[in-house]
Coordinates of C-alpha atoms in Angstrom, one line a residue:
M1 CA -53.5 -152.1 10.7
G2 CA -54.1 -155.2 8.9
N3 CA -56.7 -154.1 6.8
S4 CA -55.5 -150.4 5.9
A5 CA -53.3 -151.4 3.2
R6 CA -56.4 -153.0 1.4
S7 CA -58.7 -150.2 1.9
S8 CA -56.9 -148.0 -0.5
G9 CA -59.7 -149.0 -3.4
T10 CA -59.3 -146.4 -6.1
D11 CA -55.9 -144.8 -5.1
S12 CA -54.1 -145.9 -8.3
D13 CA -55.2 -142.7 -10.1
L14 CA -53.4 -140.2 -7.6
G15 CA -50.5 -140.2 -9.9
A16 CA -52.4 -138.2 -12.3
V17 CA -52.3 -135.0 -9.9
T18 CA -50.2 -133.4 -7.5
P19 CA -50.8 -135.2 -4.2
S20 CA -51.6 -132.7 -1.6
G21 CA -49.5 -133.0 1.8
D22 CA -52.3 -134.8 3.5
Q23 CA -52.4 -137.2 0.3
K24 CA -48.9 -138.0 0.5
A25 CA -48.8 -138.6 4.4
S26 CA -51.8 -140.9 4.1
A27 CA -50.0 -142.8 1.3
R28 CA -46.9 -143.2 3.3
D29 CA -48.6 -144.3 6.4
R30 CA -51.0 -146.9 4.7
A31 CA -47.7 -148.2 2.6
S32 CA -45.7 -148.2 5.8
S33 CA -48.4 -150.1 7.5
F34 CA -48.6 -152.5 4.7
L35 CA -44.6 -153.4 4.8
E36 CA -44.8 -153.8 8.3
R37 CA -47.4 -156.6 7.9
A38 CA -45.8 -157.8 4.8
G39 CA -42.4 -158.0 6.6
E40 CA -44.0 -160.1 9.2
R41 CA -45.6 -162.3 7.0
F42 CA -42.7 -162.6 4.3
L43 CA -40.2 -163.8 7.5
A44 CA -42.6 -166.3 8.5
A45 CA -42.7 -168.1 5.6
A46 CA -39.2 -167.4 4.6
T47 CA -37.9 -168.9 8.0
K48 CA -40.2 -171.9 7.5
A49 CA -38.8 -172.5 3.9
G50 CA -35.4 -172.1 5.0
R51 CA -35.7 -174.6 7.6
A52 CA -37.4 -177.1 5.5
A53 CA -34.8 -176.7 2.7
W54 CA -31.8 -177.1 5.0
V55 CA -33.3 -180.4 6.2
Q56 CA -33.9 -181.5 2.7
N57 CA -30.2 -180.6 1.7
T58 CA -28.9 -182.4 4.6
F59 CA -31.1 -185.5 4.7
I60 CA -32.3 -186.0 1.0
T61 CA -35.5 -188.5 1.3
D62 CA -38.9 -188.3 -0.7
D63 CA -40.4 -186.9 2.7
T64 CA -37.6 -184.2 3.2
E65 CA -38.3 -183.2 -0.4
A66 CA -41.9 -183.1 0.0
I67 CA -41.8 -180.9 3.4
A68 CA -39.4 -178.5 1.6
A69 CA -41.5 -178.3 -1.5
D70 CA -44.4 -177.4 0.5
A71 CA -42.4 -174.8 2.4
S72 CA -41.2 -173.1 -0.8
R73 CA -44.6 -173.2 -2.2
E74 CA -46.1 -171.3 0.8
L75 CA -43.3 -168.8 0.5
S76 CA -43.9 -168.2 -3.1
V77 CA -47.7 -167.8 -2.6
A78 CA -46.7 -165.3 0.3
V79 CA -44.6 -163.1 -2.1
M80 CA -47.1 -163.4 -5.0
D81 CA -50.0 -162.2 -2.6
L82 CA -48.0 -159.4 -1.3
A83 CA -46.9 -158.5 -4.5
A84 CA -50.2 -158.2 -5.7
E85 CA -51.1 -156.0 -2.8
A86 CA -48.4 -153.8 -3.1
A87 CA -49.6 -152.9 -6.6
Q88 CA -51.8 -150.3 -5.3
F89 CA -49.0 -148.2 -4.3
K90 CA -47.0 -148.3 -7.5
E91 CA -48.3 -144.9 -8.8
L92 CA -48.3 -143.2 -5.5
A93 CA -45.6 -140.4 -4.2
L94 CA -43.9 -142.3 -1.4
P95 CA -40.2 -141.7 0.2
D96 CA -37.6 -143.5 -1.3
E97 CA -36.9 -146.3 1.4
I98 CA -40.6 -147.2 1.4
A99 CA -40.9 -147.2 -2.5
R100 CA -37.7 -149.2 -2.8
Q101 CA -39.4 -152.0 -0.2
V102 CA -42.6 -152.2 -2.2
E103 CA -40.9 -152.6 -5.3
L104 CA -38.5 -155.3 -3.8
I105 CA -41.5 -157.4 -2.7
K106 CA -41.8 -158.7 -6.3
R107 CA -38.3 -159.9 -6.4
A108 CA -38.3 -161.6 -2.9
V109 CA -37.9 -165.1 -4.1
E110 CA -36.2 -166.5 -7.2
L111 CA -39.1 -169.0 -7.8
P112 CA -42.5 -167.3 -8.7
V113 CA -45.3 -169.7 -8.7
P114 CA -48.5 -169.5 -10.8
S115 CA -52.0 -168.5 -9.1
A116 CA -53.5 -171.9 -9.4
H117 CA -52.9 -174.2 -6.4
D118 CA -52.3 -177.1 -8.4
A119 CA -49.8 -175.6 -10.5
Q120 CA -48.1 -174.1 -7.4
V121 CA -48.0 -177.8 -5.7
E122 CA -46.6 -179.3 -9.1
L123 CA -43.9 -176.4 -9.5
T124 CA -42.5 -176.7 -6.2
Q125 CA -42.4 -180.5 -6.0
T126 CA -40.6 -180.5 -9.4
V127 CA -37.9 -178.3 -8.2
A128 CA -37.5 -180.4 -5.2
A129 CA -37.3 -183.6 -7.0
L130 CA -34.8 -182.2 -9.7
Q131 CA -32.8 -181.4 -6.7
G132 CA -33.0 -184.6 -5.2
M133 CA -31.9 -186.2 -8.5
Y134 CA -28.8 -184.2 -8.6
G135 CA -28.1 -184.7 -4.6
K136 CA -28.5 -188.4 -4.8
G137 CA -26.9 -188.6 -8.5
S138 CA -24.0 -191.3 -8.7
Y139 CA -22.1 -193.3 -11.5
D140 CA -20.6 -196.9 -10.9
G141 CA -21.1 -196.5 -7.2
K142 CA -19.3 -193.0 -7.1
D143 CA -21.1 -189.8 -5.9
L144 CA -19.9 -186.6 -7.3
G145 CA -17.4 -185.6 -4.7
E146 CA -15.5 -188.9 -5.9
L147 CA -16.0 -188.4 -9.4
E148 CA -14.7 -184.6 -9.2
R149 CA -11.5 -185.9 -7.5
T150 CA -10.9 -188.2 -10.4
M151 CA -11.4 -185.1 -12.6
A152 CA -8.9 -183.0 -10.5
E153 CA -6.4 -185.6 -10.1
S154 CA -6.3 -188.2 -12.7
R155 CA -4.0 -187.7 -15.9
D156 CA -5.5 -190.9 -17.7
P157 CA -7.8 -189.3 -20.7
D158 CA -9.7 -192.7 -20.5
E159 CA -10.5 -192.5 -16.7
L160 CA -11.2 -188.7 -17.2
L161 CA -13.8 -189.5 -20.0
D162 CA -15.3 -192.2 -18.0
A163 CA -16.1 -189.7 -15.0
W164 CA -17.0 -187.0 -17.2
R165 CA -19.5 -189.1 -19.3
G166 CA -20.5 -190.9 -15.9
W167 CA -21.8 -188.1 -14.3
R168 CA -23.8 -186.9 -17.3
T169 CA -25.8 -190.0 -16.7
V170 CA -27.5 -188.2 -13.8
S171 CA -28.9 -185.5 -15.7
P172 CA -31.0 -187.1 -18.7
P173 CA -34.1 -187.8 -16.6
M174 CA -34.2 -184.1 -15.4
R175 CA -35.0 -183.1 -19.0
Q176 CA -38.7 -183.6 -19.2
P177 CA -39.3 -182.3 -15.6
Y178 CA -37.2 -179.3 -16.3
A179 CA -39.3 -178.2 -19.4
R180 CA -42.3 -178.4 -17.3
F181 CA -40.6 -176.3 -14.6
V182 CA -39.7 -173.7 -17.2
S183 CA -43.4 -173.5 -18.3
L184 CA -45.0 -173.0 -14.8
A185 CA -42.1 -170.6 -13.3
N186 CA -42.7 -168.4 -16.4
E187 CA -46.4 -168.3 -15.8
G188 CA -45.5 -167.3 -12.1
A189 CA -43.3 -164.7 -13.5
R190 CA -46.0 -163.1 -16.1
D191 CA -48.3 -163.0 -13.0
L192 CA -45.9 -160.6 -11.4
G193 CA -45.5 -158.6 -14.7
F194 CA -42.5 -160.0 -16.2
A195 CA -42.2 -161.4 -19.6
D196 CA -40.7 -164.2 -18.2
L197 CA -38.5 -165.8 -15.3
G198 CA -35.0 -164.6 -17.0
A199 CA -36.6 -161.0 -17.2
M200 CA -37.5 -161.2 -13.5
W201 CA -34.2 -162.2 -12.8
R202 CA -32.5 -159.5 -14.5
S203 CA -35.1 -156.9 -13.1
G204 CA -32.8 -157.3 -9.8
Y205 CA -29.9 -155.0 -11.1
D206 CA -31.4 -151.6 -10.4
M207 CA -31.4 -150.9 -14.4
P208 CA -33.8 -152.1 -17.3
A209 CA -33.2 -155.9 -18.0
D210 CA -31.9 -155.4 -21.5
E211 CA -29.2 -152.8 -20.3
F212 CA -28.0 -155.3 -17.9
M213 CA -27.3 -157.8 -20.7
L214 CA -25.6 -155.3 -22.6
D215 CA -23.5 -154.5 -19.8
M216 CA -22.4 -158.0 -19.1
D217 CA -21.2 -158.3 -22.8
R218 CA -19.3 -155.0 -22.2
L219 CA -17.4 -156.4 -19.2
W220 CA -16.9 -159.8 -21.0
L221 CA -15.5 -157.9 -24.2
Q222 CA -13.0 -156.1 -21.6
V223 CA -11.6 -159.4 -20.4
K224 CA -11.9 -161.7 -23.4
P225 CA -8.4 -160.8 -24.8
L226 CA -6.9 -162.1 -21.6
Y227 CA -9.0 -165.2 -21.8
D228 CA -8.0 -165.8 -25.3
L229 CA -4.2 -165.7 -24.3
L230 CA -5.0 -168.0 -21.4
H231 CA -7.0 -170.5 -23.5
S232 CA -4.4 -170.7 -26.1
Y233 CA -1.4 -171.1 -23.7
T234 CA -3.6 -173.8 -22.1
R235 CA -4.3 -175.6 -25.2
A236 CA -0.9 -176.0 -26.2
A237 CA 0.3 -177.4 -23.0
L238 CA -2.4 -179.9 -23.0
A239 CA -1.5 -180.8 -26.5
K240 CA 2.0 -181.5 -25.3
A241 CA 0.5 -183.3 -22.2
Y242 CA -2.0 -185.6 -24.1
G243 CA -1.0 -185.4 -27.9
P244 CA -2.1 -183.0 -30.8
E245 CA -4.7 -185.5 -31.9
A246 CA -6.4 -185.5 -28.4
V247 CA -6.0 -181.7 -28.2
P248 CA -5.7 -180.3 -31.6
L249 CA -4.4 -176.8 -31.9
G250 CA -6.6 -174.2 -33.5
G251 CA -9.5 -176.2 -32.2
P252 CA -11.8 -176.1 -28.8
I253 CA -10.3 -177.8 -25.8
P254 CA -12.0 -181.3 -24.9
A255 CA -13.8 -180.6 -22.1
H256 CA -13.0 -183.7 -19.9
L257 CA -9.0 -182.5 -20.0
L258 CA -9.6 -179.4 -18.1
G259 CA -9.4 -180.6 -14.4
N260 CA -13.2 -179.8 -13.5
M261 CA -16.4 -181.9 -14.1
W262 CA -17.7 -178.7 -15.8
S263 CA -14.5 -176.9 -17.4
Q264 CA -15.4 -174.0 -15.3
S265 CA -12.0 -173.5 -13.6
W266 CA -9.0 -174.9 -14.6
E267 CA -6.5 -174.6 -11.5
N268 CA -6.3 -178.6 -10.9
I269 CA -4.4 -178.8 -14.3
F270 CA -1.6 -176.3 -13.2
P271 CA 1.2 -179.1 -12.8
L272 CA 0.3 -180.1 -16.4
V273 CA 0.4 -176.6 -17.9
A274 CA 3.3 -174.7 -15.8
P275 CA 6.5 -174.4 -17.6
K276 CA 8.3 -177.7 -17.5
G277 CA 10.7 -177.9 -14.3
S278 CA 8.8 -175.1 -12.7
H279 CA 7.2 -175.5 -9.4
S280 CA 5.3 -172.8 -7.1
S281 CA 6.7 -172.4 -3.6
V282 CA 3.2 -172.3 -2.4
D283 CA 1.2 -175.7 -2.3
L284 CA -1.6 -174.8 -0.1
T285 CA -3.0 -178.3 0.0
A286 CA 0.3 -180.0 1.0
L287 CA 0.9 -177.1 3.7
L288 CA -2.6 -178.0 5.2
R289 CA -1.9 -181.5 5.3
E290 CA 1.2 -181.2 6.9
K291 CA -0.2 -178.9 9.5
G292 CA -2.7 -181.4 10.2
V293 CA -5.6 -179.0 9.9
D294 CA -8.8 -180.9 10.1
A295 CA -12.2 -179.6 8.6
L296 CA -13.3 -177.6 11.6
E297 CA -9.9 -175.7 11.9
M298 CA -10.3 -175.1 8.3
V299 CA -13.3 -172.9 9.0
R300 CA -11.7 -171.4 12.2
Y301 CA -9.0 -169.9 9.8
G302 CA -11.7 -168.2 7.8
E303 CA -13.4 -167.0 10.6
R304 CA -10.1 -165.6 12.1
F305 CA -9.6 -163.5 8.8
F306 CA -12.8 -161.5 9.2
T307 CA -12.1 -161.0 13.1
S308 CA -8.8 -159.6 11.8
L309 CA -11.0 -156.9 10.3
G310 CA -12.8 -156.1 13.1
F311 CA -15.8 -158.2 12.7
E312 CA -17.5 -160.2 15.8
P313 CA -16.8 -163.9 16.0
L314 CA -19.5 -166.4 14.8
P315 CA -22.1 -167.4 17.2
A316 CA -22.4 -170.5 18.8
S317 CA -25.3 -171.6 16.8
F318 CA -23.1 -171.6 13.7
W319 CA -20.6 -174.2 15.2
E320 CA -23.5 -176.4 16.3
R321 CA -25.8 -176.4 13.3
S322 CA -23.6 -176.3 10.3
M323 CA -22.6 -179.5 8.2
F324 CA -19.0 -179.5 7.7
V325 CA -18.3 -182.8 6.8
K326 CA -20.2 -185.4 4.5
P327 CA -22.5 -187.7 6.8
M328 CA -21.8 -191.4 6.1
D329 CA -25.4 -192.5 6.7
R330 CA -27.3 -190.6 4.5
D331 CA -27.5 -188.6 0.9
V332 CA -26.9 -184.7 0.9
I333 CA -26.2 -182.0 -1.3
C334 CA -22.5 -181.5 -0.7
H335 CA -22.4 -178.2 -2.8
A336 CA -20.9 -175.5 -0.7
S337 CA -23.4 -173.1 0.1
A338 CA -24.0 -170.4 3.2
W339 CA -27.5 -170.2 4.9
H340 CA -29.4 -167.5 6.3
V341 CA -32.2 -169.7 7.8
D342 CA -34.0 -167.0 9.9
L343 CA -32.7 -164.1 8.2
D344 CA -31.6 -163.0 11.5
Q345 CA -28.8 -164.6 13.4
D346 CA -29.2 -168.1 12.3
V347 CA -26.5 -168.6 10.0
R348 CA -24.9 -171.9 8.9
L349 CA -22.4 -173.4 6.5
K350 CA -23.1 -176.6 4.2
M351 CA -20.4 -178.4 2.9
C352 CA -18.3 -181.4 2.5
I353 CA -14.8 -180.1 3.5
E354 CA -12.0 -181.9 2.3
I355 CA -8.6 -180.7 3.4
T356 CA -7.5 -179.0 -0.1
G357 CA -6.1 -175.7 -0.7
T358 CA -9.4 -175.5 -3.0
D359 CA -11.7 -176.0 0.0
F360 CA -9.7 -173.6 2.1
I361 CA -10.4 -170.7 -0.3
T362 CA -14.1 -171.9 -0.8
I363 CA -14.5 -171.8 2.9
H364 CA -13.3 -167.8 3.1
H365 CA -15.5 -167.1 0.2
E366 CA -18.6 -168.8 1.8
L367 CA -17.9 -167.2 5.0
G368 CA -18.3 -163.8 3.2
H369 CA -22.0 -164.5 2.7
T370 CA -22.1 -165.4 6.3
F371 CA -20.4 -162.2 7.5
Y372 CA -22.6 -160.1 4.9
Q373 CA -25.9 -162.0 6.1
R374 CA -24.9 -161.0 9.8
A375 CA -24.3 -157.3 9.0
Y376 CA -27.8 -156.6 7.2
S377 CA -29.9 -158.5 9.7
S378 CA -30.8 -155.2 11.6
Q379 CA -32.5 -153.7 8.4
P380 CA -36.0 -154.1 7.6
V381 CA -36.7 -157.7 6.4
L382 CA -37.1 -156.7 2.8
F383 CA -33.7 -154.8 2.9
R384 CA -32.0 -158.2 4.2
D385 CA -30.1 -158.9 1.4
S386 CA -26.8 -157.8 -0.7
A387 CA -26.9 -154.7 -2.7
N388 CA -26.9 -156.9 -5.6
D389 CA -26.5 -160.8 -5.9
G390 CA -23.1 -160.3 -7.4
F391 CA -22.1 -158.4 -4.2
H392 CA -23.0 -161.5 -2.2
E393 CA -20.6 -163.5 -4.1
A394 CA -17.8 -161.0 -4.5
I395 CA -17.4 -160.3 -0.9
G396 CA -16.2 -163.7 0.1
D397 CA -14.2 -163.8 -3.0
V398 CA -12.3 -160.3 -2.1
I399 CA -11.2 -162.2 1.1
A400 CA -10.2 -165.0 -1.0
L401 CA -8.1 -162.8 -3.3
S402 CA -6.4 -162.0 0.1
V403 CA -5.1 -165.8 0.8
T404 CA -1.9 -164.5 -0.6
P405 CA 1.7 -165.8 0.3
S406 CA 1.9 -163.2 2.9
Y407 CA -1.3 -164.2 4.5
L408 CA -0.4 -167.9 4.8
A409 CA 2.8 -166.8 6.4
G410 CA 1.1 -164.4 8.7
V411 CA -1.1 -167.3 10.0
G412 CA 1.8 -169.8 10.2
L413 CA 0.9 -172.1 7.4
L414 CA 4.0 -170.7 5.6
P415 CA 7.3 -170.6 7.4
Q416 CA 7.9 -167.3 5.6
E417 CA 6.5 -165.0 2.7
P418 CA 8.5 -166.2 -0.5
S419 CA 10.2 -163.8 -2.6
G420 CA 8.5 -162.7 -6.0
D421 CA 10.5 -164.7 -8.3
D422 CA 7.8 -167.2 -8.8
D423 CA 5.0 -164.7 -9.1
V424 CA 3.8 -165.5 -12.6
L425 CA 3.3 -169.1 -11.8
L426 CA 1.1 -167.7 -8.7
L427 CA -0.6 -165.4 -11.1
L428 CA -1.0 -168.6 -13.7
H429 CA -2.7 -170.5 -11.1
K430 CA -4.8 -167.7 -10.3
A431 CA -6.1 -167.4 -13.7
L432 CA -6.5 -170.8 -14.3
E433 CA -9.1 -170.3 -11.5
K434 CA -10.3 -166.9 -12.2
V435 CA -10.2 -165.7 -15.6
A436 CA -11.0 -169.3 -17.1
F437 CA -14.2 -169.2 -14.9
L438 CA -15.6 -165.8 -16.6
P439 CA -16.9 -167.3 -19.8
F440 CA -18.6 -170.4 -18.3
A441 CA -20.3 -167.7 -15.7
L442 CA -21.4 -166.0 -18.7
L443 CA -23.1 -168.6 -20.5
V444 CA -25.0 -170.5 -17.9
D445 CA -27.8 -167.9 -17.8
K446 CA -27.5 -166.9 -21.2
W447 CA -28.6 -170.6 -21.9
R448 CA -31.3 -170.3 -19.2
W449 CA -32.2 -166.7 -20.4
Q450 CA -33.0 -168.0 -24.1
V451 CA -34.7 -171.1 -22.6
F452 CA -37.1 -168.9 -20.5
C453 CA -37.6 -166.6 -23.4
G454 CA -38.6 -169.4 -25.7
E455 CA -35.8 -168.8 -28.1
T456 CA -34.8 -172.2 -27.3
G457 CA -37.0 -174.9 -26.9
P458 CA -36.7 -178.3 -25.1
A459 CA -35.9 -179.9 -28.4
D460 CA -32.8 -177.8 -28.7
Y461 CA -31.7 -177.7 -24.8
N462 CA -28.3 -179.9 -25.6
R463 CA -27.4 -178.2 -28.9
A464 CA -28.1 -174.4 -27.6
W465 CA -25.9 -175.3 -24.5
W466 CA -22.8 -176.7 -26.4
D467 CA -23.2 -173.8 -28.9
L468 CA -22.6 -171.3 -26.1
V469 CA -19.8 -173.4 -24.4
H470 CA -17.9 -173.5 -27.8
R471 CA -18.8 -169.7 -28.4
Y472 CA -17.7 -168.4 -25.1
Q473 CA -15.3 -170.9 -23.5
G474 CA -13.8 -172.5 -26.9
V475 CA -14.2 -176.0 -25.1
G476 CA -15.9 -178.6 -26.8
P477 CA -17.2 -182.4 -25.6
P478 CA -15.2 -185.1 -25.6
I479 CA -17.8 -187.2 -27.3
A480 CA -20.9 -187.0 -29.5
R481 CA -23.5 -185.1 -27.5
T482 CA -27.3 -185.6 -28.5
E483 CA -30.7 -184.4 -27.5
A484 CA -31.0 -187.6 -25.6
D485 CA -28.5 -186.0 -23.2
F486 CA -29.3 -182.9 -20.7
D487 CA -26.0 -181.7 -20.3
P488 CA -27.1 -178.4 -18.5
G489 CA -28.8 -180.4 -15.7
A490 CA -25.2 -181.7 -14.7
K491 CA -24.5 -178.2 -13.3
F492 CA -26.1 -177.9 -9.8
H493 CA -27.3 -174.4 -10.4
I494 CA -29.7 -175.6 -13.4
P495 CA -31.8 -178.3 -11.4
G496 CA -31.3 -175.9 -8.2
N497 CA -32.6 -173.0 -9.9
M498 CA -29.8 -170.8 -8.6
P499 CA -29.3 -167.6 -10.8
Y500 CA -25.5 -167.8 -12.2
A501 CA -25.1 -164.3 -13.4
R502 CA -24.2 -163.3 -9.9
Y503 CA -20.8 -165.1 -10.2
F504 CA -20.0 -163.3 -13.4
L505 CA -20.5 -160.0 -11.5
A506 CA -18.8 -160.9 -8.8
F507 CA -15.5 -162.2 -10.5
I508 CA -15.5 -158.5 -12.0
L509 CA -16.4 -156.5 -8.9
Q510 CA -14.1 -158.8 -6.6
F511 CA -10.8 -157.2 -8.2
Q512 CA -12.5 -153.6 -8.4
I513 CA -13.0 -153.8 -4.6
H514 CA -9.5 -155.3 -4.0
R515 CA -7.9 -152.7 -5.8
A516 CA -9.7 -149.9 -4.0
F517 CA -8.7 -151.7 -0.8
A518 CA -5.0 -151.5 -1.7
R519 CA -5.2 -148.0 -2.7
Q520 CA -7.0 -146.7 0.5
A521 CA -4.1 -148.8 2.5
G522 CA -1.5 -146.7 0.4
Y523 CA -0.1 -149.9 -1.0
E524 CA 2.0 -149.3 -3.9
G525 CA 3.1 -152.9 -4.6
P526 CA 2.0 -155.4 -7.5
L527 CA -1.8 -155.6 -6.7
H528 CA -1.8 -159.6 -6.8
R529 CA 0.5 -159.4 -3.5
Y530 CA -1.8 -157.4 -1.4
S531 CA -3.8 -158.7 1.2
V532 CA -6.4 -156.9 3.3
Y533 CA -6.0 -159.3 6.4
G534 CA -5.6 -157.3 9.4
D535 CA -6.7 -154.0 7.8
K536 CA -9.1 -152.9 10.4
A537 CA -9.6 -149.5 8.4
A538 CA -10.7 -151.4 5.7
G539 CA -12.9 -153.7 7.8
K540 CA -14.8 -150.6 9.0
K541 CA -15.4 -149.5 5.7
L542 CA -16.5 -153.0 4.5
A543 CA -18.8 -153.4 7.4
N544 CA -20.8 -149.9 6.9
M545 CA -21.3 -151.2 3.2
L546 CA -22.5 -154.7 4.3
E547 CA -24.8 -153.0 6.9
M548 CA -26.7 -151.0 4.0
G549 CA -28.0 -154.5 2.6
C550 CA -30.2 -153.7 -0.4
S551 CA -31.5 -150.5 1.1
R552 CA -29.9 -148.5 -1.6
P553 CA -29.2 -149.1 -5.3
W554 CA -25.7 -151.1 -5.7
P555 CA -23.9 -148.2 -7.5
E556 CA -24.3 -146.6 -4.2
A557 CA -22.7 -149.4 -2.3
L558 CA -20.0 -149.9 -4.9
F559 CA -19.2 -146.1 -4.3
A560 CA -19.3 -146.4 -0.4
L561 CA -16.4 -149.0 -1.0
T562 CA -14.7 -148.0 -4.4
G563 CA -15.7 -144.3 -4.9
E564 CA -16.8 -145.8 -8.3
R565 CA -20.4 -146.2 -9.7
Q566 CA -19.7 -148.4 -12.7
L567 CA -18.6 -151.7 -12.8
D568 CA -15.0 -152.2 -14.4
A569 CA -12.9 -155.3 -15.5
A570 CA -9.6 -152.6 -15.7
P571 CA -8.5 -153.9 -11.9
L572 CA -8.8 -157.5 -12.9
L573 CA -6.6 -156.6 -16.2
E574 CA -4.2 -154.7 -13.7
Y575 CA -4.0 -157.7 -11.3
F576 CA -3.2 -160.1 -14.1
A577 CA -0.8 -157.7 -16.2
P578 CA 2.3 -159.2 -15.4
L579 CA 0.9 -162.8 -16.6
E580 CA -0.7 -160.9 -19.8
R581 CA 2.6 -160.0 -20.8
W582 CA 4.3 -163.4 -19.9
L583 CA 1.5 -165.2 -22.1
H584 CA 2.2 -162.9 -25.2
E585 CA 5.8 -164.3 -24.9
Q586 CA 4.7 -167.7 -24.5
N587 CA 2.1 -168.0 -27.2
A588 CA 4.5 -166.5 -29.9
G589 CA 3.8 -168.5 -33.0
Q590 CA 0.9 -170.1 -31.6
T591 CA -2.8 -169.7 -32.8
T592 CA -5.1 -168.0 -30.6
G593 CA -8.8 -168.5 -30.6
W594 CA -10.8 -171.6 -32.1
E595 CA -12.7 -172.2 -35.2
T596 CA -16.3 -171.4 -35.1

């Protein structure tokens, strides 16, 4: 069996003639034999890399970085070898299931390595070092978590500026190694037949890479009018709070005043921008703290949401092996993430949980990954992934959308569900989280795609970054930035080499799934008040889709959940329709947009 896939020799010319039944059977058998062996090798290498990466993320040292880099290299080499071997089947007539697995081999890792051993070692060590720089980063004795708390809670513009600028002192040393990473990773992508790493990432959406970019732009244009209204309203409110000299009307919003280290979501400034004298009846952070909820119980709430839909509880190993709080004795990467270490039942959560409403919702999101991972673990190894990476992010967000006042009342965090009198305030808070995030989610990979294809060279990294931030977000740096800085590196996903377009897709897709669940349940109220909590019929439909993994093109997974085959931002606009009307009223006489 081990040699059968390599013995094909000249079979690549079979596509030029109509294959006979015997030829089809032979091709199918040889491809099946290859896939069985490929799955075994990939699973072994992926498990080893997963365990090494877990240790590196939860115990950052030079040694754990080296171990993780070596395991990552072995995984990438295995994929590159298997992809080269799979090329013999490219022109053969194969059953869809087999042909799809053969094609997926090329996309089984996000970091393709060059063919030369020395270059492989250099690339994986560079990535591990970049991740280590980020994870160990601090400013004035404060780690990222402390600096983020300052950004979220302080209303002192000088203190905010110091935290914003301070975190960006961590990233300039990443600039040179990042440029080297781009060169080496592109070399690996070309060895797999892609123009560059960005083209390889975009190939994972069951459509041509250029068509995918156009589809992203189509979706953005659907939601941009709502974002512009929110931007204008927020800018005016911040100008009242800090003064028009600090926040000029008609201009971009200074990045340090939006309550988030990267200006990617703005919900932390809700108290500043909500109408004067108003207050929401739901303060989730206060509710959690009043109840004395600890980090472990925060995760239990998330688990119970999924079991209410009919899913099995998480395994004991999840509770034994996860990292829920930041250790006091070592450096770790606190960025919340869900892990599927062995691509089977070893699922874990890595997070430095704080008792806040934001972390409560983040946990519900991360467990979406976890239950997805468990659901597709019975698929062949190469199908053990989401329909596309946007689906993986969206599932948890669908659950997070259902963290409504009715849900909070149902689980005892609220004494009773409040009336709808303050729904606009709840929607404003949600829009500051969701709608504000969309342009940031779009621009991160637009910047990388420009870098990977050579449109943006190392000498222009920072200028190109801020050009995109200005264009899409209407946000500007609070102080002058130069090419001595490397502000993209201040965002985890850049040194961490994690694609970001998935988040943009997820923030569109989650509302589409949410609306479908509401309609299937016969719900006729406002979309923003619907919660899928406890709906076992929806849970069964969701479970069936999750179990598909990536065995079918993503439009089929979308159809299984929603009855639709194309992504559409209309459900998001329906969800926020009451807020959109309110924003039009509030913005009367205000300038919408910013100078270009």
